[in-house]
mmCIF file of C-alpha atoms in Angstrom:
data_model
loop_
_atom_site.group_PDB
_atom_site.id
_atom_site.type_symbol
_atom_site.label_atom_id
_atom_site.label_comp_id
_atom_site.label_asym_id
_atom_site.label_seq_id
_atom_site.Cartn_x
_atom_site.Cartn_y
_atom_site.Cartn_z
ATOM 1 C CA UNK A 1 -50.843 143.014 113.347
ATOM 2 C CA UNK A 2 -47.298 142.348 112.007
ATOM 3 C CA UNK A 3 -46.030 138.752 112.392
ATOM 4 C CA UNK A 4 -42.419 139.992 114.092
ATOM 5 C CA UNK A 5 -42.995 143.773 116.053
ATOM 6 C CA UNK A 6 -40.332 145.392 117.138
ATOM 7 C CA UNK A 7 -39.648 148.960 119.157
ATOM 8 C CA UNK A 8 -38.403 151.420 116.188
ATOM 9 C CA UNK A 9 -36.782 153.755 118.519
ATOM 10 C CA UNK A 10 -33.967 155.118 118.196
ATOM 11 C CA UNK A 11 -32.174 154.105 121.435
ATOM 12 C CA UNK A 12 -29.656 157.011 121.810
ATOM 13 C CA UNK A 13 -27.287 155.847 124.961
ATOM 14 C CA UNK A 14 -24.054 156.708 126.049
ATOM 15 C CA UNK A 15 -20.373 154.539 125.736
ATOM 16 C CA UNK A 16 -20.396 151.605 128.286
ATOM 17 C CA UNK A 17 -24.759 151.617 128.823
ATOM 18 C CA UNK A 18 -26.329 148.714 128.847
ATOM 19 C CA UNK A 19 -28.894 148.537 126.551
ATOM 20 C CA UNK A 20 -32.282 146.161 126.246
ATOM 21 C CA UNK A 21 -34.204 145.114 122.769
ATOM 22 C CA UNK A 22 -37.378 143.315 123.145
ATOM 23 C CA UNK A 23 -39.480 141.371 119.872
ATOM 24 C CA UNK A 24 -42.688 139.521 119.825
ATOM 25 C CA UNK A 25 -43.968 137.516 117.564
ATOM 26 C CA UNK A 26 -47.256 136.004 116.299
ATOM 27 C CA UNK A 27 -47.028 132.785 114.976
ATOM 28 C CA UNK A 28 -46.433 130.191 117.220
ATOM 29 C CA UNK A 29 -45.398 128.039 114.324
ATOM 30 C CA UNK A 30 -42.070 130.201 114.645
ATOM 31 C CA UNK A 31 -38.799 127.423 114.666
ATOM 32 C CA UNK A 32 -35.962 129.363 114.587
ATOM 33 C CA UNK A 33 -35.147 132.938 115.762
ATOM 34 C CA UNK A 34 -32.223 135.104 114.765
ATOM 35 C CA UNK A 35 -31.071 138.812 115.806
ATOM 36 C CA UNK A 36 -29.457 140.595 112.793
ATOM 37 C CA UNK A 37 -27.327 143.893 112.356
ATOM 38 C CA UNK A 38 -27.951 146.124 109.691
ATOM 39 C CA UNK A 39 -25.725 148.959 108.857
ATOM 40 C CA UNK A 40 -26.729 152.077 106.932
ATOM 41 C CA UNK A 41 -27.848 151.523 102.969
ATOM 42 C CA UNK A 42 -25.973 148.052 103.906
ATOM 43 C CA UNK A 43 -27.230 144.470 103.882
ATOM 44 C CA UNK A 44 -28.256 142.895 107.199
ATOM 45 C CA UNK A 45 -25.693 140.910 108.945
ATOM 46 C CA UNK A 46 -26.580 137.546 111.165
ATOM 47 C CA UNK A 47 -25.749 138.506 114.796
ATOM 48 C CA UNK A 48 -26.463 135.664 116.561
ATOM 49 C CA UNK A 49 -29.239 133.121 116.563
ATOM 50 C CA UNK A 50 -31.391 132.593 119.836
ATOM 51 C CA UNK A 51 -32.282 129.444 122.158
ATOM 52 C CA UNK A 52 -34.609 128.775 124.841
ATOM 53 C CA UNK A 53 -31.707 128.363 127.222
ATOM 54 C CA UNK A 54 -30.822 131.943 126.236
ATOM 55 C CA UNK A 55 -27.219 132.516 124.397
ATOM 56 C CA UNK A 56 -24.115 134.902 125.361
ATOM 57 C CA UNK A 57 -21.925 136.415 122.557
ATOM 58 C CA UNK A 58 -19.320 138.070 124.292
ATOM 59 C CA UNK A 59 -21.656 141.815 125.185
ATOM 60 C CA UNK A 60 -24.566 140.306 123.625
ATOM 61 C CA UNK A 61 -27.096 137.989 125.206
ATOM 62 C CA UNK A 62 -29.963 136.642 123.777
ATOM 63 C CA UNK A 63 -32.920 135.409 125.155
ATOM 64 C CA UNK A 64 -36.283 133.275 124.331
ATOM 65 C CA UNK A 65 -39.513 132.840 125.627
ATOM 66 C CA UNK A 66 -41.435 130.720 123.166
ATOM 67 C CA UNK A 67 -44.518 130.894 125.978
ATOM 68 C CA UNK A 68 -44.678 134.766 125.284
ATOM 69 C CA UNK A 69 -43.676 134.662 122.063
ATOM 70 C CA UNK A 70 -40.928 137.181 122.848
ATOM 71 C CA UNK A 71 -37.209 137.572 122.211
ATOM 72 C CA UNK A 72 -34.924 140.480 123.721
ATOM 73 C CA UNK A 73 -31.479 141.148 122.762
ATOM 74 C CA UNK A 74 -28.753 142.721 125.672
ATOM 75 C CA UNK A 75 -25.812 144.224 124.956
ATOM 76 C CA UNK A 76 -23.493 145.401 127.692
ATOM 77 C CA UNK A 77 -21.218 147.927 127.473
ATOM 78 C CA UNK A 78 -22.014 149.804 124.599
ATOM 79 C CA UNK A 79 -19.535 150.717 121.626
ATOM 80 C CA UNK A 80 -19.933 153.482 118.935
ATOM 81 C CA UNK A 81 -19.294 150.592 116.576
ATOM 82 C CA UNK A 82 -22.905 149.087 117.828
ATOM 83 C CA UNK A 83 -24.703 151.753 116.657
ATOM 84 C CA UNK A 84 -26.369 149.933 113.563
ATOM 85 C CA UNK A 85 -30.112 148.907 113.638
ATOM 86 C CA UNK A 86 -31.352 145.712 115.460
ATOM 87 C CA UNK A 87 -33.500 143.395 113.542
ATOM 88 C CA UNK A 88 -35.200 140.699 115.194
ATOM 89 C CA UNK A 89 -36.233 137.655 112.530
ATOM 90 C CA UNK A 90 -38.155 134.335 112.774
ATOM 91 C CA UNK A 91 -38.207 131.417 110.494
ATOM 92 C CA UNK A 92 -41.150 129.333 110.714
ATOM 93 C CA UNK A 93 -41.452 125.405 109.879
ATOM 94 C CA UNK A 94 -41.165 124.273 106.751
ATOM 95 C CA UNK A 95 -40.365 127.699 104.891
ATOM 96 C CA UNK A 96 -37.135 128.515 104.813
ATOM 97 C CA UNK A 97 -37.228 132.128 103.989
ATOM 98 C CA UNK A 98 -37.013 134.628 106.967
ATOM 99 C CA UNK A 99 -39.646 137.109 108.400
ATOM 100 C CA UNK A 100 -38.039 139.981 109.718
ATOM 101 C CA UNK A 101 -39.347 143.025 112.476
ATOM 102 C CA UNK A 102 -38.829 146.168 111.128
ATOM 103 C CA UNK A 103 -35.853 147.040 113.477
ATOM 104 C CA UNK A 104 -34.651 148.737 116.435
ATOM 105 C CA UNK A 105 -32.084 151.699 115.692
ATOM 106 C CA UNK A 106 -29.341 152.307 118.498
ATOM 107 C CA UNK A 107 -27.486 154.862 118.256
ATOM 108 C CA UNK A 108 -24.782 155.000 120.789
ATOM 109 C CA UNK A 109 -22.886 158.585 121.593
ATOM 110 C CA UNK A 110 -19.310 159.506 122.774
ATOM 111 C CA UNK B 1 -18.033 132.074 105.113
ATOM 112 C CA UNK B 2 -20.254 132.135 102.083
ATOM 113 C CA UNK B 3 -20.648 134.815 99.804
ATOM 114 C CA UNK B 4 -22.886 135.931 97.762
ATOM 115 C CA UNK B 5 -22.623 139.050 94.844
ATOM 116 C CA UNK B 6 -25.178 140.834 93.776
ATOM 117 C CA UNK B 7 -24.686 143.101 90.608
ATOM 118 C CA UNK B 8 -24.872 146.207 89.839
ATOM 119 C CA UNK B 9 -24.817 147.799 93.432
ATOM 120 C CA UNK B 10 -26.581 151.308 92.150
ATOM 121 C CA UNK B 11 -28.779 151.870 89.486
ATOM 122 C CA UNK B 12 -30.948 154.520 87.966
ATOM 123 C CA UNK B 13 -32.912 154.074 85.476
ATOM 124 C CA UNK B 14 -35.728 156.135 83.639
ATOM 125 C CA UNK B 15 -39.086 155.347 83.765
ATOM 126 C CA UNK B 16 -40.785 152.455 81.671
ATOM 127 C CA UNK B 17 -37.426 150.737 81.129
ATOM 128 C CA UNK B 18 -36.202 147.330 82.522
ATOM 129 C CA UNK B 19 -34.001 146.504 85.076
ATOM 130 C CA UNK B 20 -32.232 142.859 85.465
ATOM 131 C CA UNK B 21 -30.398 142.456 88.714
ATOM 132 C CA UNK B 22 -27.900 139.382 89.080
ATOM 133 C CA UNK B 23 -27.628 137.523 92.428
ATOM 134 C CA UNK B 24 -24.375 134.940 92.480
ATOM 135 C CA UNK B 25 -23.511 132.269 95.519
ATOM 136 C CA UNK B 26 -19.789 132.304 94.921
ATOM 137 C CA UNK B 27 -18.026 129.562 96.895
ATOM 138 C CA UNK B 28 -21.274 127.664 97.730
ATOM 139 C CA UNK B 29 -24.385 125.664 95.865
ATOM 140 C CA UNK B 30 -27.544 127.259 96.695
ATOM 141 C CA UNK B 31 -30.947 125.577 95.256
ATOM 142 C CA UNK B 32 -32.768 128.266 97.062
ATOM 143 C CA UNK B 33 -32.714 131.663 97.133
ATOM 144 C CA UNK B 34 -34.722 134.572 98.225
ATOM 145 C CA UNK B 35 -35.094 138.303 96.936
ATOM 146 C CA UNK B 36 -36.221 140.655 99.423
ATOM 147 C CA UNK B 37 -36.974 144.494 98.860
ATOM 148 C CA UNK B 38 -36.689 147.292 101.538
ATOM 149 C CA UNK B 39 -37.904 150.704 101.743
ATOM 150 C CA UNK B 40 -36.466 153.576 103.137
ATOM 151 C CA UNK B 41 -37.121 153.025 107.024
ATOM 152 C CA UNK B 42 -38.886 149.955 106.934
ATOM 153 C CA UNK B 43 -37.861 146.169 107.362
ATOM 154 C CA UNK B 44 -36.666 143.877 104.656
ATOM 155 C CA UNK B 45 -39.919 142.410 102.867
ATOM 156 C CA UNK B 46 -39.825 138.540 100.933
ATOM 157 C CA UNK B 47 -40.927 139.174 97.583
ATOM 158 C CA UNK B 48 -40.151 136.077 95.729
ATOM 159 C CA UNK B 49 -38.495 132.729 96.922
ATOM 160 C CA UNK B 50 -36.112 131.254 93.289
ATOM 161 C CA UNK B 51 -35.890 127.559 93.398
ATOM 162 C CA UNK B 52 -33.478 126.748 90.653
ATOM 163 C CA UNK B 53 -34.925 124.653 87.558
ATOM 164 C CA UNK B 54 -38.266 125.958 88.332
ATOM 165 C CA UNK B 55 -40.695 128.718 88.644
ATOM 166 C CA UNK B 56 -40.462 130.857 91.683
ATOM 167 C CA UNK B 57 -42.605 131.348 94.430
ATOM 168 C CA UNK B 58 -44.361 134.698 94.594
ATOM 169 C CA UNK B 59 -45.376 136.500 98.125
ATOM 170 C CA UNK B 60 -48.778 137.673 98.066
ATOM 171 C CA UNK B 61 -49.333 140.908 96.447
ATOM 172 C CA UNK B 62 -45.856 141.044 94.492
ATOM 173 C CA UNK B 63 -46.168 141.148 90.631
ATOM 174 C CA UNK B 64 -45.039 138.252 88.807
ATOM 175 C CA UNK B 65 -45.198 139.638 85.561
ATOM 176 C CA UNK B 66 -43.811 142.706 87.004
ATOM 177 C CA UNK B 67 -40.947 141.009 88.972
ATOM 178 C CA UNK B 68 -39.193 138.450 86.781
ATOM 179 C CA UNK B 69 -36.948 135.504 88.483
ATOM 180 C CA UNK B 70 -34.643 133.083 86.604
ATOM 181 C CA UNK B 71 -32.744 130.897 88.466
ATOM 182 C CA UNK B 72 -31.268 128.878 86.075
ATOM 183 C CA UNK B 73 -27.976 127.195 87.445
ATOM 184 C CA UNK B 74 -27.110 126.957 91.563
ATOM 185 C CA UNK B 75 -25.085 130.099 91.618
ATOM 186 C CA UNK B 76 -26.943 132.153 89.662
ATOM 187 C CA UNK B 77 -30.637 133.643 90.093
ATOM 188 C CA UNK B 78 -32.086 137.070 88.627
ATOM 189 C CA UNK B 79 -34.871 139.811 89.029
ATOM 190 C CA UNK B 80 -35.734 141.573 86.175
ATOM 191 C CA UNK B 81 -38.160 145.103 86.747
ATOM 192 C CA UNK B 82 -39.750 145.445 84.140
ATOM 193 C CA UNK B 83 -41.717 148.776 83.379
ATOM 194 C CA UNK B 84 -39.758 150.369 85.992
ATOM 195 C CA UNK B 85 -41.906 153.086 87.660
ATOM 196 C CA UNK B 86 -40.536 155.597 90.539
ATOM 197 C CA UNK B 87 -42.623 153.319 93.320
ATOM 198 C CA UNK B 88 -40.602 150.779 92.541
ATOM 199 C CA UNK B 89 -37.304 152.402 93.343
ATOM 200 C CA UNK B 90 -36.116 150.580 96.774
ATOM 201 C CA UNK B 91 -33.235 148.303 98.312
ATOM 202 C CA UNK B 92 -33.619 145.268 96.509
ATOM 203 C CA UNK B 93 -31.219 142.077 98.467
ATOM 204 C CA UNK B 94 -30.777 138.722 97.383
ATOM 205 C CA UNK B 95 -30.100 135.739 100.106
ATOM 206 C CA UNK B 96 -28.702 132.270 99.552
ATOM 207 C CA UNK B 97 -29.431 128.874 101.523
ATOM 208 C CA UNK B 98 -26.601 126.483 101.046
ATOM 209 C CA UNK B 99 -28.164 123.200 99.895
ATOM 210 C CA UNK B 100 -28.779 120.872 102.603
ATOM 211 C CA UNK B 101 -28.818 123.786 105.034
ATOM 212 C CA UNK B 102 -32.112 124.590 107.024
ATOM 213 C CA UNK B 103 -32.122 128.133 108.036
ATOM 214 C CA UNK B 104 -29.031 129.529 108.090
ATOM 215 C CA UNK B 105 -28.777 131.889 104.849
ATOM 216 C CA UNK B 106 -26.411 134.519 103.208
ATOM 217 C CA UNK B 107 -26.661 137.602 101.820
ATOM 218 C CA UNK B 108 -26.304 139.768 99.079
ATOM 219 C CA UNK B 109 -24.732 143.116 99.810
ATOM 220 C CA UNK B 110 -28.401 144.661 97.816
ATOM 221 C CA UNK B 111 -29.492 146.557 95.040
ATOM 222 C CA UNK B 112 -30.184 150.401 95.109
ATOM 223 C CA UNK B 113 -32.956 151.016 92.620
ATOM 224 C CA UNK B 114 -33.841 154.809 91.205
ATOM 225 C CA UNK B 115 -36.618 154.824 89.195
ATOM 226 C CA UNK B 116 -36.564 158.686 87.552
#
């Protein structure tokens, strides 16, 4: 089983849907959980980290349930210039590097 | 923010040579750094963690001998391929931890490796 698992997709919506990402993941030592961006042939980009009191970015909201072990990412309102792919990634205590899903890929049409 | 380089972006080289890619924190310190490697469709995979002054720390199943890390000042860390073979060819990125930071890291803008 992969420690972060993610829904590939692609998520192909429309301009102004509202659109839903969900993550689990396995290790309960997990201590910090992020939701990056990544671009085609780009690097990934930090989106925004996630709380257990949930987070709002302007159209993006983040959520945690460290009892499920799951994190979802919302974003309202869709743009074309969202379409990237969603990566959902988990540090873990004591080890600083970063253990990331294999990504969601939205693609968002005119 | 904090940036970090890498060079070159793009590469291609033959197979059976060596390849030595540079990863620089420019405005910040970073002991730590990480070098991760991504193939096509799939997610961003820690192959070594470079602690400067000292030996890095190899995931499981990655190739020290293979994959060679020097990180011999705070701004400055490299991978060397050595033996390049075409299995190897992949997004390679570089991240940076700020010293003193906990989690919060930067990176690279990667690698493109073509192994012919």
């Amino acid at each position: 089983r992969k420690e972060v698992e993610q829904d590939p997709g692609p998520f192909n919506v429309p301009e102004g849907a509202t659109v839903a990402f969900n993550c689990t993941y396995s290790n309960s030592a997990s201590q910090s959980f992020f939701w990056y961006r990544q671009d085609c042939r780009k690097e990934p980009k930090l989106l925004m980290s996630v709380y257990s009191s949930g987070n709002e970015d302007g159209r993006f909201t983040a959520q945690l349930n460290r009892a499920s072990q799951y994190i979802s990412l919302l974003i309202r309102d869709s743009k074309l210039s969202d379409s990237a792919t969603y990566l959902c990634v988990v540090s873990y205590t004591g080890r600083r590097a970063l253990t990331f899903g294999s990504g969601t890929r939205l693609q968002v049409q005119p | 923010g904090a940036v970090v380089s890498q060079h070159p972006s793009r590469v291609i080289c033959k197979s059976g040579t060596s390849v030595k890619i540079e990863c620089r924190s420019l405005d910040f310190q970073a002991t730590t750094m990480f070098w991760y490697r991504q193939f096509p469709k799939q997610s961003l995979m820690l192959m070594a963690t470079s602690n400067e002054g000292s030996k890095a720390t190899y995931e499981q199943g990655v190739e020290k001998d293979k994959f060679l890390i020097n990180h011999a000042s705070l701004t400055l860390s490299t991978l060397t391929v050595t033996s390049a073979h075409p299995e190897d060819s992949s997004f390679y990125i570089c991240s940076a931890g700020e010293q003193g930071a906990t989690y919060e890291q930067y990176f690279g803008p990667g690698t493109r490796l073509t192994v012919t």
